[in-house]
Amino acid sequence: MTSSATVGLTVDRCLVVAEVGLSHDGSLGLAHAFIDEVARNGADAVKFQTHIAEAESTPAEPFRVKFSRQDATRYDYWKRLAFSESQWQGLADHAREKGLIFLSSPFSREAVDLLVRVGMEMWKVASGEIGNLPLLDAMIATSRPILLSSGMSDMVEMDKAVDRVRRAGLPLAVLQCTTAYPCPPERVGLNMIPSFRERYGCSVGLSDHSGTIYPGIAAATLGVEVVEVHVTMSRGMFGPDVPASITMEELRALVDGIRFVERMRASPVDKDAVALDMAPLRAIFTKSLVAREPLPVGTVLTEAHLAGKKPGTGVPAERLPDFIGRVLRRSLERDEQIRADDIGV
């Protein structure tokens, strides 16, 4: 598989990113299992989140949704789910062994430094970090491509972030995103995808939280370069992102759907050429003019004398008006095809 980082996000197919996030719930084994399943079901990249509690948070940080029975604060949650640098290295190596691009969104400068050492091909900037310019600058300084998620930003904030990446001369993709878990169809915002492409002249994509495959496939019809979705092993799993995630079986369906759309978009159809190719089938599916009943020589033909019936190997049925009022030059049996030279004046 060709890495999008290598070719600067100008690829001949959409990059499908499977976002594990924190759905591993601190289990290193489960995190590795996610990598295996993401690879098996056809995604191009697997993405995690790297949270270092002491660097990004305080015990006063509230839960977005109070879901944990074992973590008193969100700070405790970050602590419990943290991996060591060697564990992150193992995850990154495993992903690459499986042919996946390894991604993890950093939420602190310390996380950026850790992930640089682990090896990052590109950066996915989380929605809540777009306005965190020191963190963005730290990612830009690594000279890797940047994926900007627009979920919490207005256009002024997006313009500032895009300008920063542009001035560094880095490959860039701007992703439409609505920070809602799960996101209803009315808020997916597919209209922003062509708007971002026109406004910024860069690659575009969709970071989807709907918990379905539909927005990703719809985005593929718009020619996006990136589709990101949250994934889960099962809808019965624990975690705040499960309602906004798709299962591994659905991930396979999404990937297959996107690849199907890409083949359609890459293969424009010439209707005249298709009609020519379909000529043999026309004889099967179209109809010819035949006698409704036995007709003697000399019959002055009316509409009641003729019918359109398969196969379409004779005079096309749509030529019926040409035969009305004409004199039959030879007798016809029931269902016998009439020929153009069977009629006189």
Coordinates of C-alpha atoms in Angstrom, one line a residue:
M1 CA 0.0 0.0 0.0
T2 CA 1.3 3.5 -0.9
S3 CA 1.5 5.8 2.1
S4 CA -0.4 9.0 1.8
A5 CA 2.4 10.7 3.7
T6 CA 4.9 9.7 1.0
V7 CA 2.8 11.2 -1.8
G8 CA 1.5 14.2 0.1
L9 CA -2.1 13.2 0.4
T10 CA -2.4 13.1 -3.4
V11 CA -3.4 9.5 -3.8
D12 CA -5.4 7.6 -6.4
R13 CA -7.8 6.4 -3.7
C14 CA -9.4 7.7 -0.5
L15 CA -7.4 7.1 2.7
V16 CA -9.7 5.2 5.1
V17 CA -8.7 5.9 8.7
A18 CA -10.2 3.6 11.5
E19 CA -10.2 5.6 14.7
V20 CA -9.8 3.4 17.8
G21 CA -9.3 6.4 20.0
L22 CA -9.6 5.1 23.6
S23 CA -11.8 2.2 22.9
H24 CA -9.1 -0.1 24.1
D25 CA -9.9 1.2 27.6
G26 CA -6.3 0.9 28.7
S27 CA -5.9 -2.8 27.6
L28 CA -2.7 -3.1 25.5
G29 CA -3.8 -6.5 24.3
L30 CA -7.1 -5.1 23.1
A31 CA -5.3 -2.2 21.4
H32 CA -3.2 -4.8 19.4
A33 CA -6.4 -6.7 18.6
F34 CA -7.9 -3.6 17.2
I35 CA -4.9 -3.3 14.8
D36 CA -5.4 -6.8 13.6
E37 CA -9.1 -6.3 13.0
V38 CA -8.7 -2.9 11.3
A39 CA -6.1 -4.4 8.9
R40 CA -8.3 -7.5 8.3
N41 CA -11.2 -5.3 7.3
G42 CA -9.4 -3.2 4.8
A43 CA -8.7 0.2 6.3
D44 CA -5.5 2.1 5.3
A45 CA -4.7 3.6 8.7
V46 CA -5.4 2.9 12.4
K47 CA -5.6 5.9 14.7
F48 CA -5.3 6.1 18.5
Q49 CA -5.2 9.1 20.9
T50 CA -2.1 9.8 23.1
H51 CA -3.1 11.5 26.4
I52 CA -0.5 12.3 29.0
A53 CA -2.5 13.3 32.0
E54 CA 0.1 15.5 33.7
A55 CA 0.8 17.4 30.5
E56 CA -2.7 18.1 29.3
S57 CA -5.1 18.1 32.2
T58 CA -5.8 18.8 35.8
P59 CA -8.0 16.9 38.3
A60 CA -10.6 19.6 37.7
E61 CA -11.3 18.6 34.1
P62 CA -14.9 17.4 33.8
F63 CA -16.2 14.4 31.9
R64 CA -17.8 15.1 28.6
V65 CA -20.2 12.3 29.6
K66 CA -19.9 10.7 33.0
F67 CA -19.6 7.1 31.9
S68 CA -16.8 5.5 34.1
R69 CA -17.6 3.6 37.3
Q70 CA -13.9 3.4 38.2
D71 CA -12.5 6.9 37.4
A72 CA -13.4 9.7 39.7
T73 CA -12.2 12.4 37.3
R74 CA -11.2 12.6 33.7
Y75 CA -7.7 13.1 34.8
D76 CA -7.8 9.7 36.4
Y77 CA -9.3 8.3 33.2
W78 CA -6.3 9.6 31.2
K79 CA -3.9 8.1 33.7
R80 CA -5.5 4.7 33.6
L81 CA -5.6 4.5 29.8
A82 CA -2.0 5.7 29.3
F83 CA 0.6 3.5 27.6
S84 CA 4.4 3.7 28.0
E85 CA 6.6 4.8 25.2
S86 CA 7.7 1.2 24.6
Q87 CA 4.1 0.1 24.4
W88 CA 3.3 2.9 21.9
Q89 CA 6.4 1.7 19.9
G90 CA 5.0 -1.8 19.9
L91 CA 1.6 -0.6 18.6
A92 CA 3.2 1.5 15.9
D93 CA 5.5 -1.4 14.8
H94 CA 2.5 -3.8 14.8
A95 CA 0.4 -1.5 12.6
R96 CA 3.2 -1.1 10.1
E97 CA 3.8 -4.9 10.0
K98 CA 0.1 -5.1 9.1
G99 CA 0.5 -2.6 6.2
L100 CA -1.3 0.1 8.1
I101 CA -0.4 3.7 8.6
F102 CA 0.0 4.3 12.3
L103 CA -1.6 7.5 13.6
S104 CA -2.3 8.9 17.1
S105 CA -3.6 12.3 17.9
P106 CA -1.5 14.1 20.5
F107 CA -3.0 16.3 23.1
S108 CA 0.2 17.9 24.5
R109 CA 3.7 18.9 23.4
E110 CA 5.0 15.9 25.4
A111 CA 2.7 13.6 23.4
V112 CA 4.0 15.1 20.1
D113 CA 7.6 14.4 21.3
L114 CA 6.8 10.8 22.3
L115 CA 5.0 10.1 18.9
V116 CA 7.9 11.6 17.0
R117 CA 10.2 9.1 18.6
V118 CA 7.7 6.3 17.9
G119 CA 7.5 7.4 14.3
M120 CA 4.5 9.3 12.8
E121 CA 3.8 9.5 9.0
M122 CA 1.3 12.3 9.4
W123 CA -0.6 14.2 12.1
K124 CA -4.3 14.1 12.8
V125 CA -5.1 17.3 14.7
A126 CA -8.1 16.7 17.0
S127 CA -11.0 19.1 16.8
G128 CA -10.4 20.6 20.2
E129 CA -6.8 21.3 19.4
I130 CA -7.1 23.4 16.2
G131 CA -6.8 26.6 18.2
N132 CA -3.9 25.3 20.3
L133 CA -1.3 27.0 18.1
P134 CA 1.8 25.9 20.2
L135 CA 0.7 22.3 19.8
L136 CA -0.1 22.8 16.1
D137 CA 3.3 24.4 15.6
A138 CA 5.0 21.5 17.3
M139 CA 3.4 19.1 14.8
I140 CA 4.2 21.4 11.9
A141 CA 7.8 21.5 12.9
T142 CA 8.1 17.8 12.2
S143 CA 7.4 18.4 8.5
R144 CA 4.8 15.7 8.3
P145 CA 1.5 16.1 6.5
I146 CA -1.4 17.5 8.5
L147 CA -5.0 16.4 8.8
L148 CA -7.1 19.2 10.4
S149 CA -10.4 18.2 11.9
S150 CA -12.9 21.1 11.9
G151 CA -15.4 19.7 14.5
M152 CA -15.2 22.6 17.1
S153 CA -13.9 25.5 15.0
D154 CA -15.5 28.4 13.2
M155 CA -14.1 29.5 9.8
V156 CA -11.8 32.2 11.4
E157 CA -10.1 29.6 13.5
M158 CA -9.8 27.2 10.6
D159 CA -8.4 29.9 8.4
K160 CA -5.6 30.6 11.0
A161 CA -4.7 26.9 11.3
V162 CA -4.7 26.3 7.5
D163 CA -2.6 29.4 7.0
R164 CA 0.0 28.1 9.5
V165 CA 0.3 24.8 7.7
R166 CA 0.4 26.5 4.3
R167 CA 3.2 28.8 5.4
A168 CA 5.2 25.7 6.3
G169 CA 4.6 24.2 2.9
L170 CA 3.2 20.9 4.2
P171 CA 0.6 18.6 2.6
L172 CA -2.8 19.3 4.1
A173 CA -6.2 17.8 4.3
V174 CA -9.2 19.6 6.0
L175 CA -11.8 17.3 7.3
Q176 CA -15.5 18.2 7.8
C177 CA -16.4 17.1 11.3
T178 CA -19.3 17.6 13.7
T179 CA -18.5 17.0 17.3
A180 CA -21.6 15.0 18.3
Y181 CA -21.6 11.4 19.5
P182 CA -23.4 10.1 17.6
C183 CA -23.9 12.7 14.9
P184 CA -27.4 12.8 13.4
P185 CA -27.7 13.0 9.6
E186 CA -28.9 16.6 9.7
R187 CA -25.6 17.7 11.2
V188 CA -23.1 15.7 9.2
G189 CA -22.5 18.7 6.9
L190 CA -21.5 17.2 3.6
N191 CA -22.0 20.6 2.1
M192 CA -18.8 21.8 3.8
I193 CA -16.6 19.3 1.8
P194 CA -16.7 21.2 -1.5
S195 CA -16.6 24.4 0.4
F196 CA -13.4 23.5 2.1
R197 CA -11.9 22.4 -1.2
E198 CA -12.7 25.7 -2.9
R199 CA -11.7 27.8 0.1
Y200 CA -8.4 26.2 0.8
G201 CA -7.5 24.4 -2.5
C202 CA -6.3 21.3 -0.6
S203 CA -7.3 17.7 0.0
V204 CA -10.5 17.3 1.9
G205 CA -12.3 14.6 3.9
L206 CA -14.9 13.6 6.4
S207 CA -14.3 12.7 10.1
D208 CA -17.6 11.0 10.8
H209 CA -19.2 10.3 14.2
S210 CA -22.6 9.1 13.0
G211 CA -22.0 5.4 13.9
T212 CA -23.1 4.4 10.4
I213 CA -21.4 3.8 7.0
Y214 CA -23.6 6.1 5.1
P215 CA -21.8 9.5 5.4
G216 CA -18.5 8.0 4.5
I217 CA -19.8 6.4 1.3
A218 CA -21.7 9.7 0.5
A219 CA -18.4 11.6 1.0
A220 CA -16.7 9.3 -1.4
T221 CA -19.1 10.3 -4.2
L222 CA -17.7 13.9 -3.7
G223 CA -14.2 12.6 -4.3
V224 CA -12.7 13.1 -0.8
E225 CA -9.2 12.1 -0.1
V226 CA -9.8 11.0 3.6
V227 CA -12.6 9.3 5.5
E228 CA -12.2 8.7 9.2
V229 CA -14.6 6.7 11.3
H230 CA -14.6 5.5 14.9
V231 CA -14.6 1.7 15.2
T232 CA -15.6 -0.8 17.9
M233 CA -15.4 -4.6 18.2
S234 CA -19.0 -4.7 19.3
R235 CA -21.8 -2.3 20.1
G236 CA -21.9 -3.9 23.5
M237 CA -18.4 -2.7 24.4
F238 CA -17.7 -0.2 27.2
G239 CA -16.7 3.4 26.3
P240 CA -18.1 6.8 25.5
D241 CA -17.4 6.5 21.7
V242 CA -19.2 3.2 21.1
P243 CA -22.5 4.9 20.1
A244 CA -20.6 6.9 17.4
S245 CA -18.6 3.9 16.2
I246 CA -19.1 1.3 13.5
T247 CA -18.4 -2.4 13.9
M248 CA -15.6 -4.2 12.1
E249 CA -18.1 -5.8 9.8
E250 CA -19.4 -2.4 9.0
L251 CA -15.9 -1.1 8.4
R252 CA -15.4 -3.8 5.7
A253 CA -18.7 -2.7 4.2
L254 CA -17.6 1.0 4.3
V255 CA -14.2 0.2 2.7
D256 CA -15.9 -1.9 0.0
G257 CA -18.4 0.8 -0.6
I258 CA -15.8 3.5 -1.0
R259 CA -13.7 1.4 -3.4
F260 CA -16.9 0.8 -5.4
V261 CA -17.6 4.5 -5.6
E262 CA -14.0 5.2 -6.6
R263 CA -14.3 2.7 -9.5
M264 CA -17.5 4.4 -10.6
R265 CA -16.0 7.9 -10.5
A266 CA -12.9 6.7 -12.4
S267 CA -15.1 5.2 -15.2
P268 CA -17.2 7.7 -17.0
V269 CA -19.8 6.2 -19.3
D270 CA -20.5 7.0 -22.9
K271 CA -24.1 6.2 -23.5
D272 CA -23.7 5.7 -27.3
A273 CA -20.8 3.3 -26.7
V274 CA -22.8 1.4 -24.1
A275 CA -25.8 1.2 -26.5
L276 CA -23.5 -0.3 -29.1
D277 CA -22.2 -2.9 -26.6
M278 CA -25.8 -3.7 -25.7
A279 CA -26.9 -4.5 -29.3
P280 CA -26.9 -8.2 -28.8
L281 CA -29.1 -7.8 -25.7
R282 CA -31.5 -5.6 -27.5
A283 CA -32.6 -8.5 -29.6
I284 CA -33.6 -10.3 -26.3
F285 CA -35.2 -7.4 -24.4
T286 CA -36.9 -5.3 -27.1
K287 CA -40.0 -6.1 -29.2
S288 CA -40.8 -6.5 -32.9
L289 CA -44.1 -5.9 -34.8
V290 CA -46.1 -9.2 -35.2
A291 CA -49.5 -10.1 -36.4
R292 CA -52.1 -10.3 -33.5
E293 CA -54.1 -12.9 -35.6
P294 CA -53.8 -14.6 -39.0
L295 CA -53.9 -11.8 -41.6
P296 CA -54.7 -12.5 -45.3
V297 CA -53.0 -10.8 -48.3
G298 CA -54.7 -7.4 -49.0
T299 CA -55.5 -6.6 -45.4
V300 CA -55.5 -2.8 -44.8
L301 CA -53.6 -2.7 -41.5
T302 CA -55.0 -1.1 -38.4
E303 CA -53.5 -0.8 -34.9
A304 CA -55.7 -3.8 -33.9
H305 CA -53.9 -6.0 -36.4
L306 CA -50.4 -5.6 -35.0
A307 CA -48.7 -6.0 -31.6
G308 CA -45.2 -5.6 -30.2
K309 CA -43.7 -8.8 -28.9
K310 CA -40.3 -10.3 -28.2
P311 CA -37.7 -11.0 -29.5
G312 CA -36.6 -7.7 -31.0
T313 CA -35.1 -9.2 -34.1
G314 CA -37.6 -7.7 -36.6
V315 CA -39.2 -4.3 -37.3
P316 CA -39.0 -2.3 -34.0
A317 CA -42.4 -2.1 -32.3
E318 CA -42.1 1.7 -32.2
R319 CA -42.5 1.8 -36.0
L320 CA -46.2 0.7 -35.6
P321 CA -47.5 4.1 -37.0
D322 CA -45.6 3.5 -40.2
F323 CA -47.7 0.4 -41.0
I324 CA -51.2 1.8 -40.2
G325 CA -53.4 2.1 -43.3
R326 CA -50.9 0.2 -45.5
V327 CA -51.9 -2.9 -47.5
L328 CA -50.4 -6.3 -46.6
R329 CA -48.7 -7.9 -49.6
R330 CA -48.5 -11.4 -48.1
S331 CA -50.4 -13.4 -45.5
L332 CA -49.2 -13.6 -41.9
E333 CA -49.7 -16.2 -39.3
R334 CA -50.5 -15.3 -35.7
D335 CA -47.3 -13.9 -34.0
E336 CA -45.4 -13.9 -37.2
Q337 CA -43.1 -10.9 -37.6
I338 CA -44.0 -8.4 -40.3
R339 CA -41.2 -7.2 -42.6
A340 CA -40.8 -3.7 -44.0
D341 CA -41.4 -5.1 -47.6
D342 CA -44.6 -6.8 -46.6
I343 CA -46.7 -3.7 -47.1
G344 CA -47.6 -1.7 -50.2
V345 CA -49.2 1.7 -50.6

